[in-house]
CSV table of N, CA and C in Angstrom, one decimal:
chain,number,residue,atom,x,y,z
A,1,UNK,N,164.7,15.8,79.8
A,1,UNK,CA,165.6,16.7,80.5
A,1,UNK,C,166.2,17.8,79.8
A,2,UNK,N,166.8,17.3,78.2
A,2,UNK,CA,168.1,18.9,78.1
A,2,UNK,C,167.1,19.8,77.6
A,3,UNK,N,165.6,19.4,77.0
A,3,UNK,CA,165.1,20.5,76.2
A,3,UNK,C,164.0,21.8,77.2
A,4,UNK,N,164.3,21.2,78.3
A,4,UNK,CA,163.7,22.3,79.6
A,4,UNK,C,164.7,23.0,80.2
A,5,UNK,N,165.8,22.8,80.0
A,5,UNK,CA,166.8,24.2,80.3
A,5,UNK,C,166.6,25.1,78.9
A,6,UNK,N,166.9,24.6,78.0
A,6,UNK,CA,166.3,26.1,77.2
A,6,UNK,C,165.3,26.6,77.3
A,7,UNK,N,164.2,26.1,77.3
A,7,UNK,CA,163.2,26.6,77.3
A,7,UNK,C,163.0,26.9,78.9
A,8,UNK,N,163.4,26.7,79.7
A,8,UNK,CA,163.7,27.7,81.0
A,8,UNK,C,164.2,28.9,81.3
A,9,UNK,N,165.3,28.7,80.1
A,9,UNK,CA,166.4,29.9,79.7
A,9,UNK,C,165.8,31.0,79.4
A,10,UNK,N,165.0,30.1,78.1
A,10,UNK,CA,164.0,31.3,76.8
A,10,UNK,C,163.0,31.9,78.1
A,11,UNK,N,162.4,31.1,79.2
A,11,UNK,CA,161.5,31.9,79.7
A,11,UNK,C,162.3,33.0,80.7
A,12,UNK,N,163.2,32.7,81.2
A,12,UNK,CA,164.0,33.6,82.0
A,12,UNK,C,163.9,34.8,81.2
A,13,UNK,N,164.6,34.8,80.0
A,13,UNK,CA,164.8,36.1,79.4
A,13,UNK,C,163.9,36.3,79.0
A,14,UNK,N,162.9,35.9,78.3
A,14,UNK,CA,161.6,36.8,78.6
A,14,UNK,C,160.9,37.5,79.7
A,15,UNK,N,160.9,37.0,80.4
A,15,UNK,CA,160.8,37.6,81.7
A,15,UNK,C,161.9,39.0,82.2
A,16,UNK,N,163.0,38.7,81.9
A,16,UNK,CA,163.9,39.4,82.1
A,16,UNK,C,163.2,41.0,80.8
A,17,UNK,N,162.8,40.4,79.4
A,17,UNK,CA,162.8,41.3,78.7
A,17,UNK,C,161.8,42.0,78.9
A,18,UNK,N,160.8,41.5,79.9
A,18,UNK,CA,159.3,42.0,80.3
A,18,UNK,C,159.5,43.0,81.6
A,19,UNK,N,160.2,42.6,82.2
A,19,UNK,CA,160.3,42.9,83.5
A,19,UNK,C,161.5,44.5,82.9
A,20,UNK,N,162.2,44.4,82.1
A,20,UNK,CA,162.9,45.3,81.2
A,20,UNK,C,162.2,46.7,80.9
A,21,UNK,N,161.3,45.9,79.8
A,21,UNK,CA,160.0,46.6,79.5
A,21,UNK,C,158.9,47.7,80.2
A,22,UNK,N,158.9,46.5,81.6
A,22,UNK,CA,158.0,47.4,82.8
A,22,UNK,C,158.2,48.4,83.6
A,23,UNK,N,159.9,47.9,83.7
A,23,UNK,CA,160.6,49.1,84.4
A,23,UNK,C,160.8,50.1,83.8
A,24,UNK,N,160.8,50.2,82.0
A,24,UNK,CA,160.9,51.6,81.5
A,24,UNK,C,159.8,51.8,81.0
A,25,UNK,N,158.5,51.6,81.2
A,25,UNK,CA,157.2,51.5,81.4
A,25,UNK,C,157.2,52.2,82.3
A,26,UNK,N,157.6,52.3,83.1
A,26,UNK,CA,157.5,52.6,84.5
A,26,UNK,C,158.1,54.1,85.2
A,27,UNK,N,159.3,54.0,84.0
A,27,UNK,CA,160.3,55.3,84.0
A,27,UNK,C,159.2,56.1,83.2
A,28,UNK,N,159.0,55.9,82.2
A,28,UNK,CA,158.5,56.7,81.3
A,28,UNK,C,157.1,57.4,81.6
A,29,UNK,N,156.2,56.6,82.4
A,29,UNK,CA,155.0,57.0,82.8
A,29,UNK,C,155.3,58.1,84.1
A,30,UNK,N,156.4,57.8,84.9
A,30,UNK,CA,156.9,58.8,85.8
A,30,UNK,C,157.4,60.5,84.9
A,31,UNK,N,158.4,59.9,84.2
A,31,UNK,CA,158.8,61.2,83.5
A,31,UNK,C,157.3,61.8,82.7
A,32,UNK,N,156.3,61.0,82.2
A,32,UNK,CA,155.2,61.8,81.7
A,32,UNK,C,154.0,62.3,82.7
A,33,UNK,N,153.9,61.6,83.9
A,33,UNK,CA,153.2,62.6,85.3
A,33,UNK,C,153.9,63.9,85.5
A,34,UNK,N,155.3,63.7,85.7
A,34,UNK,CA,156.1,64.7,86.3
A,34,UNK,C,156.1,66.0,84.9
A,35,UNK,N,155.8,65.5,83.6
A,35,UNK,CA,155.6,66.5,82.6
A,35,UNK,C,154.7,67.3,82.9
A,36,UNK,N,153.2,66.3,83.0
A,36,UNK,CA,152.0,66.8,83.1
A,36,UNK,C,151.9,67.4,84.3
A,37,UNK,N,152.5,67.9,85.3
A,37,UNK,CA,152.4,68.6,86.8
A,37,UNK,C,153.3,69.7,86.3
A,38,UNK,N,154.6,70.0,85.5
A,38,UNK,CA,155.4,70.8,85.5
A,38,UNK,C,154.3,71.9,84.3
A,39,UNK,N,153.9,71.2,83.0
A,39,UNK,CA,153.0,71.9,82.1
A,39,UNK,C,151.5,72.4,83.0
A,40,UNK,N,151.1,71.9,84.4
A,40,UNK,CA,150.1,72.7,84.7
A,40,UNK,C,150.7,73.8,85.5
A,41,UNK,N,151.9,73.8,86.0
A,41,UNK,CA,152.6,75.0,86.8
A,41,UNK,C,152.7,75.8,86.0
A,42,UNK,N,153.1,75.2,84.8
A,42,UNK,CA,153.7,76.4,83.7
A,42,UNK,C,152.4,77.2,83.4
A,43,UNK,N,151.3,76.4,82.9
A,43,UNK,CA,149.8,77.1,82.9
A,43,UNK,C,149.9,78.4,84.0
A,44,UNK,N,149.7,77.6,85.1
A,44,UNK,CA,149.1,78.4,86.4
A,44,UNK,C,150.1,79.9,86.4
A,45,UNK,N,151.5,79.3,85.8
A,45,UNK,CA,152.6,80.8,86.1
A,45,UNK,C,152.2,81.6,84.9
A,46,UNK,N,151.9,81.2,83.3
A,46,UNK,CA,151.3,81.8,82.4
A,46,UNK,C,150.3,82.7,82.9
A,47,UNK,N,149.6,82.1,83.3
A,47,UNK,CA,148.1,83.2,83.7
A,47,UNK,C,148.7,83.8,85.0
A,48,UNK,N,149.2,83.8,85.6
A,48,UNK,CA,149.7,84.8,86.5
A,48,UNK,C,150.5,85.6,85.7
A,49,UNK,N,151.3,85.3,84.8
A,49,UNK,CA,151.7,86.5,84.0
A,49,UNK,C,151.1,87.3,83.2
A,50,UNK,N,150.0,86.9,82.4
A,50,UNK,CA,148.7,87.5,81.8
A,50,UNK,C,148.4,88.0,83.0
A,51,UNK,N,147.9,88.1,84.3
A,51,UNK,CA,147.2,88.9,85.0
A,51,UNK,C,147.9,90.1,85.3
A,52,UNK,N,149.3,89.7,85.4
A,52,UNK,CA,150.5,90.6,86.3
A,52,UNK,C,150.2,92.0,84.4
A,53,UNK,N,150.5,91.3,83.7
A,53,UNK,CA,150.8,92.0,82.1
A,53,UNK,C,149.6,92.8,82.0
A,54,UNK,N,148.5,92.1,81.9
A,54,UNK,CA,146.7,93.1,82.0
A,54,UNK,C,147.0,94.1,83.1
A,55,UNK,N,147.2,93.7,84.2
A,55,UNK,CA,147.3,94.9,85.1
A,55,UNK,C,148.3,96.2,84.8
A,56,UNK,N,149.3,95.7,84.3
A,56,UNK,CA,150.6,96.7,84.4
A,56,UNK,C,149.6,97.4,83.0
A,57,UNK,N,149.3,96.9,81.8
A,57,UNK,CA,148.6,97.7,81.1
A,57,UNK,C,147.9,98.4,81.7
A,58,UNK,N,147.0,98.4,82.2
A,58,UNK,CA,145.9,99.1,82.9
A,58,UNK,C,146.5,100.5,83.8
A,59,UNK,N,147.4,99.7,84.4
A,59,UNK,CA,148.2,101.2,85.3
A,59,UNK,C,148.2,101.9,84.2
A,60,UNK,N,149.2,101.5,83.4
A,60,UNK,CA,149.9,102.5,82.2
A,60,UNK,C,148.6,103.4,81.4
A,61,UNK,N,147.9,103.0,81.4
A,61,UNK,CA,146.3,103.6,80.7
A,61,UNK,C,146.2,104.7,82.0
A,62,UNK,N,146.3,104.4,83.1
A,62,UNK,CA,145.9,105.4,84.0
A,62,UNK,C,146.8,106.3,84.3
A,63,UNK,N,148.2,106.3,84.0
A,63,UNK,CA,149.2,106.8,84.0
A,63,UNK,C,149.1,107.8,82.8
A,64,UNK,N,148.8,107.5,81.9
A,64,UNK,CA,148.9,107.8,80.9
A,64,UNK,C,147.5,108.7,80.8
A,65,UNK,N,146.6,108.5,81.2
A,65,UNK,CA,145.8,109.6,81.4
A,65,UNK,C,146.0,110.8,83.0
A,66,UNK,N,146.5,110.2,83.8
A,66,UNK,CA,146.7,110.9,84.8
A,66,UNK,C,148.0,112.4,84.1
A,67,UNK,N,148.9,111.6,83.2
A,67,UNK,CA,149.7,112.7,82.6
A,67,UNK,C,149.0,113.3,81.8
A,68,UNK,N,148.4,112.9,80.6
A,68,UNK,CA,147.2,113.9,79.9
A,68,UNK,C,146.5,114.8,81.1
A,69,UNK,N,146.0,114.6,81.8
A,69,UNK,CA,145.1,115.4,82.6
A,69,UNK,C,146.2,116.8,83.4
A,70,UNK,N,147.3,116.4,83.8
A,70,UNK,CA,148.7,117.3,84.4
A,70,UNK,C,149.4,117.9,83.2
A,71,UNK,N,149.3,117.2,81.9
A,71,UNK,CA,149.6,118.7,80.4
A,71,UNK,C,148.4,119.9,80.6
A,72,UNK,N,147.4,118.9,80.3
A,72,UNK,CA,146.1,119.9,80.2
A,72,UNK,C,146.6,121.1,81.4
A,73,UNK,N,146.5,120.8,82.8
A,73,UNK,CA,146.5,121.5,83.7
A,73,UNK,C,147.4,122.5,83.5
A,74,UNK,N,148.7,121.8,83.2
A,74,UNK,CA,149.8,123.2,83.0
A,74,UNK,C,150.0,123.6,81.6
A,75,UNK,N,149.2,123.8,80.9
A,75,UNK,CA,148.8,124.3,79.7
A,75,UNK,C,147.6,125.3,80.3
A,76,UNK,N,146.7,125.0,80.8
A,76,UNK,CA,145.9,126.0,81.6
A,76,UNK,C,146.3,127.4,82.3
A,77,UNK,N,147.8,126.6,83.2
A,77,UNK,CA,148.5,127.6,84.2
A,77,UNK,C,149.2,128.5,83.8
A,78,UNK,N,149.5,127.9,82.4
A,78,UNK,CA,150.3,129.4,81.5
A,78,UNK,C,149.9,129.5,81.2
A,79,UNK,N,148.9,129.2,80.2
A,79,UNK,CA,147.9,130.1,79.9
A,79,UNK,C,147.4,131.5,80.9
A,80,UNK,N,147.0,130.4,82.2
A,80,UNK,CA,146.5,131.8,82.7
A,80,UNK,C,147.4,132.5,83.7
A,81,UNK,N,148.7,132.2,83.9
A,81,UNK,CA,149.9,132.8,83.8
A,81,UNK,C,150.0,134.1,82.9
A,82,UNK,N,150.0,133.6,81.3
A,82,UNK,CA,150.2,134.7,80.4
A,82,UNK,C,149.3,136.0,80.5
A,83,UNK,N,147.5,135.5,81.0
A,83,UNK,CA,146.7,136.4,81.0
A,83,UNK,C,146.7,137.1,82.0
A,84,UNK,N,147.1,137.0,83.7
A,84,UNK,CA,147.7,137.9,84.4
A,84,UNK,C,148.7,138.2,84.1
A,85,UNK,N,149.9,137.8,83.5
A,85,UNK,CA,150.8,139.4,83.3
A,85,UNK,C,150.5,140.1,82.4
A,86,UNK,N,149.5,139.6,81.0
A,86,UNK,CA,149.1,140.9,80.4
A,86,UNK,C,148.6,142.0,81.1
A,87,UNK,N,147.6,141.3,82.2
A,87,UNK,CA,146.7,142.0,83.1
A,87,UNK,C,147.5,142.8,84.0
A,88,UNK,N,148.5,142.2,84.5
A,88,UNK,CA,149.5,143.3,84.6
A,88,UNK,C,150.3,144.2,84.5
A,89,UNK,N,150.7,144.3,83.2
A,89,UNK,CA,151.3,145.0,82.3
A,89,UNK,C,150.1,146.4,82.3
A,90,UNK,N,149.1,145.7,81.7
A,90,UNK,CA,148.0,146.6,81.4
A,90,UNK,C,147.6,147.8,82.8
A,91,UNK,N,147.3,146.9,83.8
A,91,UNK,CA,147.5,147.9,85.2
A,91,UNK,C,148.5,148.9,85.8
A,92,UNK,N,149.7,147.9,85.2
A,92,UNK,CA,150.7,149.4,85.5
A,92,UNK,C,150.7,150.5,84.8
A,93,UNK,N,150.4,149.5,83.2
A,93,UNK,CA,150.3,150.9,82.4
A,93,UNK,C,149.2,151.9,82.8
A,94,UNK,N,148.0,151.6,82.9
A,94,UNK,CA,146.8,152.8,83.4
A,94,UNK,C,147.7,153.3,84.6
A,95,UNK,N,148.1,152.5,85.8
A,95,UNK,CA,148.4,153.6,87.1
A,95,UNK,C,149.6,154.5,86.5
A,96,UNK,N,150.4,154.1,85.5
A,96,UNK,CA,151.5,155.1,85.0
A,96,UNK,C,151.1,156.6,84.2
A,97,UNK,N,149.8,156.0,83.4
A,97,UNK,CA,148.7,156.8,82.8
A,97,UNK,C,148.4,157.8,83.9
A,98,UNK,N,147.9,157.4,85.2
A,98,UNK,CA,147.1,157.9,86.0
A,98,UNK,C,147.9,158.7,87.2
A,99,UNK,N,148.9,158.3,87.0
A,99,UNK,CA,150.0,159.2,88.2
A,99,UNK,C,150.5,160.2,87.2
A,100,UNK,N,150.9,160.0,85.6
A,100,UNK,CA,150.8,161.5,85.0
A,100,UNK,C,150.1,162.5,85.0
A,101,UNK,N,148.2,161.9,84.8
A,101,UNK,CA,147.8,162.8,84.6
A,101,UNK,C,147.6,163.5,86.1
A,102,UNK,N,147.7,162.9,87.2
A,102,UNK,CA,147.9,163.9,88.7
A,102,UNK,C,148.9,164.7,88.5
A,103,UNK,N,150.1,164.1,87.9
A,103,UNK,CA,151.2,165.3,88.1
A,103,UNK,C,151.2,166.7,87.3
A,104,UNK,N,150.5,166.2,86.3
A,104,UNK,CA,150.3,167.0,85.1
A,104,UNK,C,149.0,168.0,85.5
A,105,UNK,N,148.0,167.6,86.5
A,105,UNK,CA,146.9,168.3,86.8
A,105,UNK,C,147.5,169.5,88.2
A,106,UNK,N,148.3,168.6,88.8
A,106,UNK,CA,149.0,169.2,90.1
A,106,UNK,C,149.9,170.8,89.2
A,107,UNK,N,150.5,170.4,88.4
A,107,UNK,CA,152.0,171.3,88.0
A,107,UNK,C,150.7,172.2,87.5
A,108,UNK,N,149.1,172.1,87.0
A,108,UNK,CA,148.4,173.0,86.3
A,108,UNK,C,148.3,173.8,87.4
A,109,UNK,N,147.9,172.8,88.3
A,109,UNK,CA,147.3,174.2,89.7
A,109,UNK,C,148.7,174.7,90.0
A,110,UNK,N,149.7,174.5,90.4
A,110,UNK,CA,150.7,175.3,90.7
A,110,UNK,C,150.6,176.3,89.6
A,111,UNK,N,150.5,176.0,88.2
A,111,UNK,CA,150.8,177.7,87.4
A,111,UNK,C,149.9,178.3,87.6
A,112,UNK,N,148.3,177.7,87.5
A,112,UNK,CA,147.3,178.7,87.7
A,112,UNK,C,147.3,179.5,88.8
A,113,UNK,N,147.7,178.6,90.2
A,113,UNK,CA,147.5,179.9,91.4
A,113,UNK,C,148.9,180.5,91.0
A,114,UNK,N,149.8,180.4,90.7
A,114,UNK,CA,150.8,181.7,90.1
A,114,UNK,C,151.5,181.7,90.8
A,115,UNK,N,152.3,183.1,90.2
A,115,UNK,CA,152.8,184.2,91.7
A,115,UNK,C,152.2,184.2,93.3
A,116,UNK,N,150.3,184.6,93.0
A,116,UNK,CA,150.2,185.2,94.7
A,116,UNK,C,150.2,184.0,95.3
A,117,UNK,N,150.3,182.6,95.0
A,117,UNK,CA,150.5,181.8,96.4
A,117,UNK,C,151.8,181.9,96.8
A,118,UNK,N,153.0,182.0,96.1
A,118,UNK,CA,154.2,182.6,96.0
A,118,UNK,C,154.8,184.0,96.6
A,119,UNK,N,154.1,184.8,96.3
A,119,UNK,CA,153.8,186.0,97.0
A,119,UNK,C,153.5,186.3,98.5
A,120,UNK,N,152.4,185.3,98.4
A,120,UNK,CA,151.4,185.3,99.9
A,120,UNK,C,152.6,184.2,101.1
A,121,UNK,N,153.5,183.3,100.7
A,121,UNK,CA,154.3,182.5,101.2
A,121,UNK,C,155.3,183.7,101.3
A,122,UNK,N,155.6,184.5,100.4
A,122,UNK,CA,157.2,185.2,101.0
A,122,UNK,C,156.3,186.3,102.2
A,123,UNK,N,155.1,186.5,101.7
A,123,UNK,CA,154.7,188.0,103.0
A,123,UNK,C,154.8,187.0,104.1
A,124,UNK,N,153.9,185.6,104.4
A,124,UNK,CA,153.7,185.2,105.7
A,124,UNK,C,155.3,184.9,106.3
A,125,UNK,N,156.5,184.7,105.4
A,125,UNK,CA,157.4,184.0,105.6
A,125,UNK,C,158.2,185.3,106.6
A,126,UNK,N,158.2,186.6,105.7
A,126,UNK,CA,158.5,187.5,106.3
A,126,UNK,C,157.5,187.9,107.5
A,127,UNK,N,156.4,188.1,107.4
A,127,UNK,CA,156.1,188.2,108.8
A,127,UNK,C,155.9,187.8,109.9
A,128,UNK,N,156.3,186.7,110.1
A,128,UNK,CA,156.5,185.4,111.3
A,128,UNK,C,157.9,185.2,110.9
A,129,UNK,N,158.6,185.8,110.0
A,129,UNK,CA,160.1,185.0,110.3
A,129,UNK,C,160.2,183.4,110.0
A,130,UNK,N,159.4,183.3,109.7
A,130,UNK,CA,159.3,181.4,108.7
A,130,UNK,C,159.3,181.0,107.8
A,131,UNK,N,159.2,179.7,107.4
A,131,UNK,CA,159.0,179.1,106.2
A,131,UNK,C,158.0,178.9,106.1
A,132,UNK,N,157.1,178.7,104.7
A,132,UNK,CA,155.9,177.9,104.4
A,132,UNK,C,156.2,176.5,103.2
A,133,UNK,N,156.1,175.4,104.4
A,133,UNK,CA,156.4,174.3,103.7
A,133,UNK,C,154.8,173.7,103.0
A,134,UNK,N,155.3,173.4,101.7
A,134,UNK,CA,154.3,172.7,100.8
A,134,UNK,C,154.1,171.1,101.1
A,135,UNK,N,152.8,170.8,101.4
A,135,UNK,CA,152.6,169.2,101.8
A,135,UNK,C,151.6,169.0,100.9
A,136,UNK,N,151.4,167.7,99.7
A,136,UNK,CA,150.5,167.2,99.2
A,136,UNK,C,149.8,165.7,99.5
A,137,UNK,N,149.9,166.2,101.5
A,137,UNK,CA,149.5,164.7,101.9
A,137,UNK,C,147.9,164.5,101.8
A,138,UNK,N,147.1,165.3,101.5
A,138,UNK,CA,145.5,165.7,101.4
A,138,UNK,C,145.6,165.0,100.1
A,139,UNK,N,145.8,164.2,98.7
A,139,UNK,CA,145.5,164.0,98.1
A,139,UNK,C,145.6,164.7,96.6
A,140,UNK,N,145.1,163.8,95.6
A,140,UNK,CA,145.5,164.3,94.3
A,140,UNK,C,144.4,166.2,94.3
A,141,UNK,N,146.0,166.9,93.6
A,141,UNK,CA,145.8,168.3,94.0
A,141,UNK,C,145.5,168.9,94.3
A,142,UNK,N,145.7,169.0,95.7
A,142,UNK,CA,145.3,169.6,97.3
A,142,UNK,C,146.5,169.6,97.9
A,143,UNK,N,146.1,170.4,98.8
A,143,UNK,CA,147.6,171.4,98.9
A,143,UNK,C,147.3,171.8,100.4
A,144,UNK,N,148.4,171.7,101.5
A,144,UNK,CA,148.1,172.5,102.6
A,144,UNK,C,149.7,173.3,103.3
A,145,UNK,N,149.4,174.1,103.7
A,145,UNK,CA,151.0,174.8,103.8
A,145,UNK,C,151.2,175.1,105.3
A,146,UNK,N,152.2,174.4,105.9
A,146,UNK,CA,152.5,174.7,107.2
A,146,UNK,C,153.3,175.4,107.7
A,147,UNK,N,153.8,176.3,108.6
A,147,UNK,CA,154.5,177.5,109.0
A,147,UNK,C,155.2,176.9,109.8
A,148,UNK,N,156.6,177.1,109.6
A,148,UNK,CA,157.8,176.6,110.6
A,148,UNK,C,158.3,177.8,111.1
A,149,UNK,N,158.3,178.4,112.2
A,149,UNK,CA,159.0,179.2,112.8
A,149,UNK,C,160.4,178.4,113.4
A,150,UNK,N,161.7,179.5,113.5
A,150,UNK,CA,162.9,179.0,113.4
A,150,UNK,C,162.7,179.4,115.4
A,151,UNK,N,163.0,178.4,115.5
A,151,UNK,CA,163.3,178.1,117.1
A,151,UNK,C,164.6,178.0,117.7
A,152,UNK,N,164.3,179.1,118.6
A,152,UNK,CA,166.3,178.9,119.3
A,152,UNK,C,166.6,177.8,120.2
A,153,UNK,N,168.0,177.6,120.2
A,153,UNK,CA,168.0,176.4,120.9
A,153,UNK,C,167.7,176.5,122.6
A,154,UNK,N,167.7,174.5,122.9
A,154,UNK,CA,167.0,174.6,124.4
A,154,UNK,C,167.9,175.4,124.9
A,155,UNK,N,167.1,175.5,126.2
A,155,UNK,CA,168.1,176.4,127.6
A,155,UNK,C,168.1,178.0,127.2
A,156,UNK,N,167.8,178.5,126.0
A,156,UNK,CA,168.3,179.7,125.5
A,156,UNK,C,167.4,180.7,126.0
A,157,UNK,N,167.3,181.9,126.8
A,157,UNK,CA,166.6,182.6,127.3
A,157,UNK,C,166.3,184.0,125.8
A,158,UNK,N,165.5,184.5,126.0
A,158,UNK,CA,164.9,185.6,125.2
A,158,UNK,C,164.8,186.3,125.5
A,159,UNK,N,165.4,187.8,125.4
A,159,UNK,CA,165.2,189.1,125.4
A,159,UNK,C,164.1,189.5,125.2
A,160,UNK,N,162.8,190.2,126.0
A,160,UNK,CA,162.3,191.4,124.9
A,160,UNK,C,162.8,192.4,124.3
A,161,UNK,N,162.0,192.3,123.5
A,161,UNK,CA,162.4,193.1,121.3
A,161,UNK,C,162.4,194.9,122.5
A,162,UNK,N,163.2,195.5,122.0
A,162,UNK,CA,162.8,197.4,122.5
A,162,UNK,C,162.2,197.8,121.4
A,163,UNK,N,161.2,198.5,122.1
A,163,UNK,CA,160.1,199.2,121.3
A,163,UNK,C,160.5,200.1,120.0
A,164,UNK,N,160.6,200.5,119.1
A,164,UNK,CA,161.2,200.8,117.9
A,164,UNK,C,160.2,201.9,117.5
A,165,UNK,N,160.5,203.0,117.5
A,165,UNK,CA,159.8,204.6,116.9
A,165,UNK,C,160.0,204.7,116.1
């Protein structure tokens, strides 16, 4: 009899130390599943960030060329910005060139025809009693001259002129 209560004892707590054992056996294999599921999320979020990171590179390459290609262009635009206002410059200057030499060809024919178109404007001026206005609407130096007779006002009746001996 007394030597089977210890040894009932000793088996209890062995049991107890097993059953100890299995329960943190048991913790432990839990906390190492719950590892191994959290390290494949972490995986799966890793490579989603590698994908998300490849991609944003890749924008940036295309970004990055899309701006190279929009320098080029406005490197182009002034450029050829700069070469029409040379081209401009250059056109005014000829038409500035080109409206002297009219004026300068015009002021020739006025001295060459002289006096008698001068002359010939005061005779017709006095004989019609008018003006002879100068018009250079015909073009580079060409000339046509119109006779303004002085007209009395409306409503105004006219005498005949008496015959003069």
């Amino acid at each position: 009899g007394g030597g089977a209560k210890p040894a009932s004892a000793a088996v209890a707590l062995i049991f107890k130390a097993v059953s100890t054992r299995d329960r943190r056996i048991g913790e432990l294999s839990a906390r190492i599943r719950e590892t191994e599921v959290r390290l494949v999320e972490e995986d799966q979020n890793l490579a989603k960030m590698e994908d998300m990171l490849s991609a944003a590179k890749q924008d940036l390459a295309h970004l990055e060329l899309d701006i190279e290609w929009h320098r080029c262009a406005l490197e182009g635009a002034d450029t050829r910005r700069a070469e029409l206002q040379a081209c401009l410059k250059e056109g005014q200057r000829k038409l500035m060139l080109e409206l002297d030499m009219q004026a300068q060809k015009m002021r020739q024919h006025d001295l060459e025809a002289g006096p008698s178109i001068h002359s010939a404007r005061s005779e017709l001026s006095t004989a019609t009693g008018g003006t002879l206005n100068s018009t250079s609407a015909l073009g580079a130096g060409q000339q046509y001259y119109a006779v303004s007779t002085p007209r009395p006002p409306a409503g105004t009746m006219l005498e005949p002129l008496a015959h003069r001996r």
